XYZ file of C-alpha atoms in Angstrom:
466
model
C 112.843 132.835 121.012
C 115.126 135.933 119.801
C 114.310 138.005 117.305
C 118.405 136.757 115.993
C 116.957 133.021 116.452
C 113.900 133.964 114.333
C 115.753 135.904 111.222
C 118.285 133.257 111.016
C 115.163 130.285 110.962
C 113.994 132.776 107.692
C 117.232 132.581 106.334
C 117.394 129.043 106.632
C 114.325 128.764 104.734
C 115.426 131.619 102.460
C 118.439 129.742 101.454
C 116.671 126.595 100.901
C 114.130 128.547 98.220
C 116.910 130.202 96.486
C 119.203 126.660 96.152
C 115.716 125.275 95.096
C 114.384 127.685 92.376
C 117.619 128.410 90.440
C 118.500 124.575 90.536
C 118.805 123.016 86.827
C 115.385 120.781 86.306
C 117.400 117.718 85.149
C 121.549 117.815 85.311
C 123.724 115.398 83.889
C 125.681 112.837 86.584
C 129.217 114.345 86.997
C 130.517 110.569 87.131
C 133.988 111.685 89.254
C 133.671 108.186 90.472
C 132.210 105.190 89.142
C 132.298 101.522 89.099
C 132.347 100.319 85.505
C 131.414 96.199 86.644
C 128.719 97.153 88.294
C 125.926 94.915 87.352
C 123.267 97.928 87.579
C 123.222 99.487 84.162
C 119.928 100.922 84.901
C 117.666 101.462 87.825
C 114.071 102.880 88.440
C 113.492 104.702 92.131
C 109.927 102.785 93.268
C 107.125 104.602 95.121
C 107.629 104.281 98.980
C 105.268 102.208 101.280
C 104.142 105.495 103.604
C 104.239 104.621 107.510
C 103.527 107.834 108.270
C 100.234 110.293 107.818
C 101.892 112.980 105.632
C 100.607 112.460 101.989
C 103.540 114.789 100.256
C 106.213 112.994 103.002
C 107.398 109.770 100.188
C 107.372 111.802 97.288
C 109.384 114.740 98.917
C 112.288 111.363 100.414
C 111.881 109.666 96.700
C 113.018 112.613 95.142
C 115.758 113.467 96.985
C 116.858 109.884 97.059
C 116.845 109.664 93.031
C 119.307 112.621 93.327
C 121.477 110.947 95.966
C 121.678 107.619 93.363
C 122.347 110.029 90.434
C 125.656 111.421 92.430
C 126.818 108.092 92.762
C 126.694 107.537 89.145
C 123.476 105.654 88.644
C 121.476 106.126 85.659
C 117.833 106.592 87.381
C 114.655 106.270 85.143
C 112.656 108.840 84.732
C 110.129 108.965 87.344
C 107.145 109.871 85.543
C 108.215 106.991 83.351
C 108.475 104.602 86.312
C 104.554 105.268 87.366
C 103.453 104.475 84.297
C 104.743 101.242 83.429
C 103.838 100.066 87.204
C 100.072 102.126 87.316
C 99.265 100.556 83.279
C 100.727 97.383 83.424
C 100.631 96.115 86.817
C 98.373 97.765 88.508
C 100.481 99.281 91.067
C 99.968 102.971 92.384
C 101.363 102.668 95.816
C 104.331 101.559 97.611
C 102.350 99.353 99.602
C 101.131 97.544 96.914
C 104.784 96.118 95.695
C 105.022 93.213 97.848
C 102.182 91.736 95.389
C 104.838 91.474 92.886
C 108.661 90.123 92.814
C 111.802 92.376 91.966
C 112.614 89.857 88.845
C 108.849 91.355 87.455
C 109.704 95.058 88.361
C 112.504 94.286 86.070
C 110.930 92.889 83.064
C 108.059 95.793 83.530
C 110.189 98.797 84.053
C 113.486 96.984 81.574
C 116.054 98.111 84.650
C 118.502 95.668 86.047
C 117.828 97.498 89.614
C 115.152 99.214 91.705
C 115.052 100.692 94.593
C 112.584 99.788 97.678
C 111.895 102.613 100.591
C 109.762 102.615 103.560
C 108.828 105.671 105.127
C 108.654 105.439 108.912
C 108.725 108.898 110.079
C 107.740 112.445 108.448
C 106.402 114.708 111.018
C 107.253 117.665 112.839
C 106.045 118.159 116.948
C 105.788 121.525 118.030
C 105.086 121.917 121.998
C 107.556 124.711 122.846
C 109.310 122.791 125.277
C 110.772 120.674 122.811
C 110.072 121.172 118.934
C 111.061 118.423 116.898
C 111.393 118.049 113.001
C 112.145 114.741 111.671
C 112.689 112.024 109.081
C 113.166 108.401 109.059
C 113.521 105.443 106.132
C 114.942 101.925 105.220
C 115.785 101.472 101.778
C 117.392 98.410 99.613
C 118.660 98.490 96.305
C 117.868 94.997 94.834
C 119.054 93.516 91.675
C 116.279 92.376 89.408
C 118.073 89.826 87.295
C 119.368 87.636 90.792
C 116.173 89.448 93.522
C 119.383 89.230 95.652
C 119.974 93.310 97.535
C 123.253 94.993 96.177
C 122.649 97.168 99.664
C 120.383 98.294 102.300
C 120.220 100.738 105.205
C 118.218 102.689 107.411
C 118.708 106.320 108.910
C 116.967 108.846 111.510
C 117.373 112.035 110.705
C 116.028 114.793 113.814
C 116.357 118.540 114.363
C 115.341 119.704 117.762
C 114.829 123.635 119.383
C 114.216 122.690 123.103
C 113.621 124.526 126.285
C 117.018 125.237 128.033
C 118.271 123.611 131.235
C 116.732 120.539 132.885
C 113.348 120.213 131.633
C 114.422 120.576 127.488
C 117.226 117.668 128.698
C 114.743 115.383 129.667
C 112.094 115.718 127.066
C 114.497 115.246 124.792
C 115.322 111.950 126.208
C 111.891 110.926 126.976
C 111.250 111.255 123.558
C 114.168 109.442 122.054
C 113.844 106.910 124.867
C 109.796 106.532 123.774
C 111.018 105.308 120.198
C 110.748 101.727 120.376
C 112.109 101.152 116.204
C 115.446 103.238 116.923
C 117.732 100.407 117.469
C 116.041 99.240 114.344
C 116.969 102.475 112.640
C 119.100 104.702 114.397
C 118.368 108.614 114.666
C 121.474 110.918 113.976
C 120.410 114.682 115.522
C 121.670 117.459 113.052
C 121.071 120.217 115.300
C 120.002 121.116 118.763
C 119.315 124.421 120.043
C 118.065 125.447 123.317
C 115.916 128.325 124.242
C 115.022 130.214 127.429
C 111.908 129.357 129.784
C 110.803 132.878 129.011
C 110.613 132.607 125.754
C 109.068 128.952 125.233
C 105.718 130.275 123.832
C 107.528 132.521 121.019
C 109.305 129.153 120.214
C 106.024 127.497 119.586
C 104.239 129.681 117.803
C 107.579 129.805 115.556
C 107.603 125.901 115.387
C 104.039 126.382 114.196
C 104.670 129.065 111.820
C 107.567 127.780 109.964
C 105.395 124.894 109.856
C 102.696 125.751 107.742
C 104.864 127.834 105.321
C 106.807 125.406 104.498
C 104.011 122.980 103.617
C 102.565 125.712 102.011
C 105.574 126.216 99.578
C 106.035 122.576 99.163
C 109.189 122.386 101.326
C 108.130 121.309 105.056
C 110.963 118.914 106.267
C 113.282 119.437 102.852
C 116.312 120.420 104.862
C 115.858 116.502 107.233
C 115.065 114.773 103.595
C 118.297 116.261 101.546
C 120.350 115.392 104.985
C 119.097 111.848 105.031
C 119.432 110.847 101.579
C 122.873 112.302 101.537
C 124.146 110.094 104.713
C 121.659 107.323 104.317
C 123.785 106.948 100.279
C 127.212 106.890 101.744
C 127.628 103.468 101.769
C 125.755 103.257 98.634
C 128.021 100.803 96.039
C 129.258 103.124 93.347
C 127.135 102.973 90.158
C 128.449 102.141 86.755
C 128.790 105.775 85.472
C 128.401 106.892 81.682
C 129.025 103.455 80.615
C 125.388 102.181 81.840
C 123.578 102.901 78.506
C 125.524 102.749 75.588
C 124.412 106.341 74.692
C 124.441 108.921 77.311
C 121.942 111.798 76.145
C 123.013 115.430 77.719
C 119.640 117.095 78.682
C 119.897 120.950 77.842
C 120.132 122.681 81.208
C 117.978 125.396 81.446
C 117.550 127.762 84.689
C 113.378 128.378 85.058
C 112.059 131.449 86.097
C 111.849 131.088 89.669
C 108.919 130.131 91.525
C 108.017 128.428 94.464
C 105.716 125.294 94.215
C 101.821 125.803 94.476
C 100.816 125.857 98.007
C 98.605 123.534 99.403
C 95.581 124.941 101.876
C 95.596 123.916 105.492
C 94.456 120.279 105.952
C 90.947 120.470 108.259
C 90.042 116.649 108.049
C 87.736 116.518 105.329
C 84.947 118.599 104.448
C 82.266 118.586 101.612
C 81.322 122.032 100.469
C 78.617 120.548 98.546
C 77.313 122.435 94.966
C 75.820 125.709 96.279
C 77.709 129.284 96.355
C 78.175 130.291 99.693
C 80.488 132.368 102.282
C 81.117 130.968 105.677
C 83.500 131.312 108.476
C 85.740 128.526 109.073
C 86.964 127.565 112.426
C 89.332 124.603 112.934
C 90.834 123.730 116.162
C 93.696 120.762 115.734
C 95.036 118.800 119.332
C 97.759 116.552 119.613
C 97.017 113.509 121.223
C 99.738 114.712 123.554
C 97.601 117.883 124.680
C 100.718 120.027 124.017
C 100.410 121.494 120.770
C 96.956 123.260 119.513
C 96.581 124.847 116.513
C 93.485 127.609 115.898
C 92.595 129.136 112.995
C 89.671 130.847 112.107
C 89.110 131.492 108.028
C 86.977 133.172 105.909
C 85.872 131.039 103.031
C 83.919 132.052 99.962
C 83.078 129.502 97.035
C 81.520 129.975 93.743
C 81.802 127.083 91.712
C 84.767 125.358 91.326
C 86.361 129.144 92.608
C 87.256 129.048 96.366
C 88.881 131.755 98.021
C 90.381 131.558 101.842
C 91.968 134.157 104.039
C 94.387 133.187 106.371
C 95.945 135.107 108.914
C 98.721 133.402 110.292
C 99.885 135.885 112.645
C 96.416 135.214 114.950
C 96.774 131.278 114.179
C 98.058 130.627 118.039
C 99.274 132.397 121.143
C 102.789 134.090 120.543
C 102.917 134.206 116.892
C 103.571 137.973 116.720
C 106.793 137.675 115.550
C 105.621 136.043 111.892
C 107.023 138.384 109.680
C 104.782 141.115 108.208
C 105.249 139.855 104.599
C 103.937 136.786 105.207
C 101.439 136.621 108.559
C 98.646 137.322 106.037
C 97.996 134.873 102.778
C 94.975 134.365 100.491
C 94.830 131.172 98.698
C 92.488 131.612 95.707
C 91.747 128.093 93.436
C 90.081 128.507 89.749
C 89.517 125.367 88.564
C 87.890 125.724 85.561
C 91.195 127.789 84.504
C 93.531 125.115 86.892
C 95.049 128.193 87.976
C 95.664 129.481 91.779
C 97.105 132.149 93.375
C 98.688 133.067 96.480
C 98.068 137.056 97.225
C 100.083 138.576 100.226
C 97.684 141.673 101.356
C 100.868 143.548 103.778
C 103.210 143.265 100.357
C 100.626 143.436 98.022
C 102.207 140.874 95.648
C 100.903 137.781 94.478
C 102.215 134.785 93.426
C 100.534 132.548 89.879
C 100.717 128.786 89.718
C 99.243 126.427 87.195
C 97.890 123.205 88.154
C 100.085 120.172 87.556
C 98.528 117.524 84.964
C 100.072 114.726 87.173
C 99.132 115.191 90.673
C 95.740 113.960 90.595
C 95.893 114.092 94.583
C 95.610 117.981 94.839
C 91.853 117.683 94.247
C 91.280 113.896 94.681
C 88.432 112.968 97.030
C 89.229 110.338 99.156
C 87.008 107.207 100.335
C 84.545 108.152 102.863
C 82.350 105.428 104.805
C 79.670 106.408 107.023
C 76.896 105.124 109.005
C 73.817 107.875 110.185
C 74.425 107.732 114.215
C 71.502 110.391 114.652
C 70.491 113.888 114.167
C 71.303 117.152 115.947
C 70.879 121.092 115.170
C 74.627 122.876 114.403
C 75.126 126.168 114.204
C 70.944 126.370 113.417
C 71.084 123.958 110.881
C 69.211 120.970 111.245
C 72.029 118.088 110.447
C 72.322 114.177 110.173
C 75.535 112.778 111.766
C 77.373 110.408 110.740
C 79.933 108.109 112.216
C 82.962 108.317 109.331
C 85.971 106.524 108.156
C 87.951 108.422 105.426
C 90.919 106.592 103.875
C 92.860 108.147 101.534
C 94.557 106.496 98.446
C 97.921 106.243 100.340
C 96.065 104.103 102.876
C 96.095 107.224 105.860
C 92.724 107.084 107.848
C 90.834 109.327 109.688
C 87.949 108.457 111.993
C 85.087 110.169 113.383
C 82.049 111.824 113.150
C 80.554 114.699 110.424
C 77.269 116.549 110.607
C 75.504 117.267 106.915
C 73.166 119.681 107.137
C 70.036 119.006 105.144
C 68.729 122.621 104.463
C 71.991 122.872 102.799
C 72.000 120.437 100.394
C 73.779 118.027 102.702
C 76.730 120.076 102.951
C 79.755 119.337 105.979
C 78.709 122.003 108.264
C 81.105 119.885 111.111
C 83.306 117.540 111.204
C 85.390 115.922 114.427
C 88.144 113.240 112.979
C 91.207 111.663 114.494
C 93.972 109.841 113.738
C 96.962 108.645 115.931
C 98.488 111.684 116.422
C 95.625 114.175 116.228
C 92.125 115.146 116.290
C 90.923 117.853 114.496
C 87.389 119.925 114.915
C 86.408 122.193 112.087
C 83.001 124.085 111.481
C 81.369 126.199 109.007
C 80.010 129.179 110.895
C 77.764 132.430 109.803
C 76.905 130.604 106.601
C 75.647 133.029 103.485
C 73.912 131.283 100.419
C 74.679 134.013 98.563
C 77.576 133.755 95.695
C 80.347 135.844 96.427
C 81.205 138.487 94.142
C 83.908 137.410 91.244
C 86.151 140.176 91.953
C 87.092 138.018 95.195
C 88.224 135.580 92.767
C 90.591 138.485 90.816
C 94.043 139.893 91.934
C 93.022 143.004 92.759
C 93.799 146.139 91.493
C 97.793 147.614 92.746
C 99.545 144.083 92.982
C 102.462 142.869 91.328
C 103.640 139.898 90.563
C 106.325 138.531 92.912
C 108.945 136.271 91.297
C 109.315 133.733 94.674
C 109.034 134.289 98.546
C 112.077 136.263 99.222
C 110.631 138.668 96.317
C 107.916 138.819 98.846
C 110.064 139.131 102.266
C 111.990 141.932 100.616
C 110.155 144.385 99.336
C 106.716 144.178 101.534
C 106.101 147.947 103.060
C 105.914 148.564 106.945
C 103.092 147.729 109.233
């Protein structure tokens, strides 16, 4: 991969933050076009039944989906409104859990003549080098509550691919298209294919991987395939009935927030229980695909004091060939201080640092999930005597991972391993060099010389030379 290649994959992103952060919270439908008999006055977005195992994936499609509805002149309900009504009065937190009900109750519950179904089907992104692919996939049907007949449905791929030039890119390509048995179901369309040079297949990876975890660090991994499907996925989309579906149309003031980036989100390592005691460690987490073509390593230094945990990542060592991640960003501290719900995201190489306040309603940023486990037996790790357990963890959006974890006693039953798998990977993570010591609370601090940085491109801008 080019050093031109790489820049313009920043930009990319760049441009996405800045059309992000300056973008009005809530804008008023322009209505240029609307259809005045339409019978849907007033329609709520649902949550989406999740196919996939990304946990931020349906909110990220729902979102952009309740934009794509509001350009066609729908008025949408508030969301936060919409999870309310279904979580208090009927018991409904998950998309999954809406074919217990009928549309004609949805209606009466939520007071909307129209709601709008989605499945999820695909949210990932497979990095091998010889063909990186980034991709998103959904059905969706707009049904009318008063009749439970659909006004419309549809289903659309959408795919980005960087593959290896020539021959061999060709054919993985088509191997993996030709490997989708649900396409003829729901049809892919590719937005863009670029092709790279044998030679420089292992910079492409370590890109793939890098661009990656930023963006699910910054809350925007696969925003660019989500805003592209709603958009062609609502083409067909019946025109909505404009201003004249309330009888009062309130205009929201429009206000431009100081801009920010959402709060990142740490590296996912399976799941691991750090227990109640203060303590340093080294964390070491190796992730396989199934497919034995993409590995991700990552070795962290993790200190917790309380509800205070601090890790050190370093992304530029994360796999082979990622010496091209820029110097602003190849090193980032996450630090979490829960009693304040506060974090921050320090960048050492720009010395800047980034504040975010925990949001009130996203109870999954420090939910525990269910974990069921049976003792198997007992083994010494890392010269810690430890019970192991076979595991199943399922999260609340019904994901699973399965497994096994090793507690180790002398430390209060802490994770000191854990191996767990899923469909598409299996993941190994260990607490090494282990200190029961608590850290010292200025590691918990920005330190001393930082300033605050207003987004990411604040960051990319202004960090000094290596």
């Amino acid at each position: 991969m080019t050093n031109r290649v790489f820049k313009n994959s920043l930009l990319l992103l760049a441009g996405m933050l800045v059309l992000t952060a300056c973008a009005p919270q809530r804008r008023l439908p322009r209505y240029e076009y609307y259809d005045a008999q339409n019978p849907l006055k007033h329609v709520a977005v649902l949550p989406m039944k999740n196919d996939t195992t990304d946990v931020d994936g349906p909110n990220v499609v729902r979102k952009k989906m309740i934009d794509a509805l509001e350009n066609k002149s729908y008025i949408v309900q508030d969301v936060k409104e919409t999870d309310e009504l279904l979580r208090d009065k009927m018991g409904i937190t998950l998309g999954g859990q809406l074919d217990m009900t009928s549309a004609q109750a949805l209606g009466e519950t939520l007071g909307v003549e129209g709601v709008l179904y989605g499945n999820l089907m695909d949210f990932d992104e497979s990095t091998t080098g010889v063909l990186n692919v980034r991709k998103v996939r959904a059905k969706f049907k707009l049904v009318n509550t008063r009749s439970s007949q659909p006004l419309w449905e549809r289903g659309l791929g959408i795919r980005s691919e960087t593959r290896m030039a020539g021959r061999t890119g060709e054919v993985a390509s088509l191997v993996a298209r030709g490997s989708d048995s649900r396409e003829k179901e729901v049809p892919w369309v590719t937005i863009e294919s670029t092709a790279v040079n044998e030679k420089n297949v292992g910079q492409a990876f370590a890109l793939g991987l890098g661009v990656k975890l930023l963006t699910k660090a910054i809350g925007m991994h696969l925003d660019r395939e989500s805003s592209e499907l709603a958009r062609r996925v609502s083409e067909t989309l019946p025109w909505g009935p404009g201003p004249g579906g309330r009888e009062t149309v309130a205009v929201p003031s429009i206000t431009i927030p100081k801009v920010r980036v959402p709060e990142p989100r740490p590296p996912s390592f399976g799941y691991l229980d750090y227990g109640t005691r203060d303590f340093s460690a080294l964390l070491v987490s190796v992730t396989v695909s199934k497919s034995g073509l993409e590995t991700s390593d990552m070795q962290i230094p993790l200190a917790k004091a309380g509800d205070k945990i601090r890790m050190d990542m370093d992304l530029s060592r994360m796999s082979k060939g990622s010496e091209g991640m820029p110097p602003a960003l190849s090193k980032i501290t996450m630090v979490h201080v829960g009693g304040k719900k506060m974090s921050y995201t320090l960048y050492p190489n720009a010395r800047k640092f980034i504040t975010h306040a925990d949001a009130d309603d996203a109870p999954t940023q420090q939910e525990k999930p269910l974990v069921e486990k049976a003792k198997v037996g007992s083994e010494v790790v890392n010269g810690h005597s430890a019970d192991k357990y076979r595991i199943k963890i399922t999260y609340k959006n019904g994901t699973t991972l399965e497994g096994f974890q090793w507690e180790a006693r002398d430390l209060g039953n802490m994770t000191i391993k854990s191996d767990v798998q899923n469909s598409e990977v299996r993941t190994t993570t260990e607490l090494k060099n282990i200190v029961l010591k608590t850290p010292a609370e200025s590691l918990f601090e920005i330190p001393t010389g930082y300033t605050e940085a207003q987004g990411i491109l604040d960051v990319m801008g202004n960090a000094p030379n290596r």
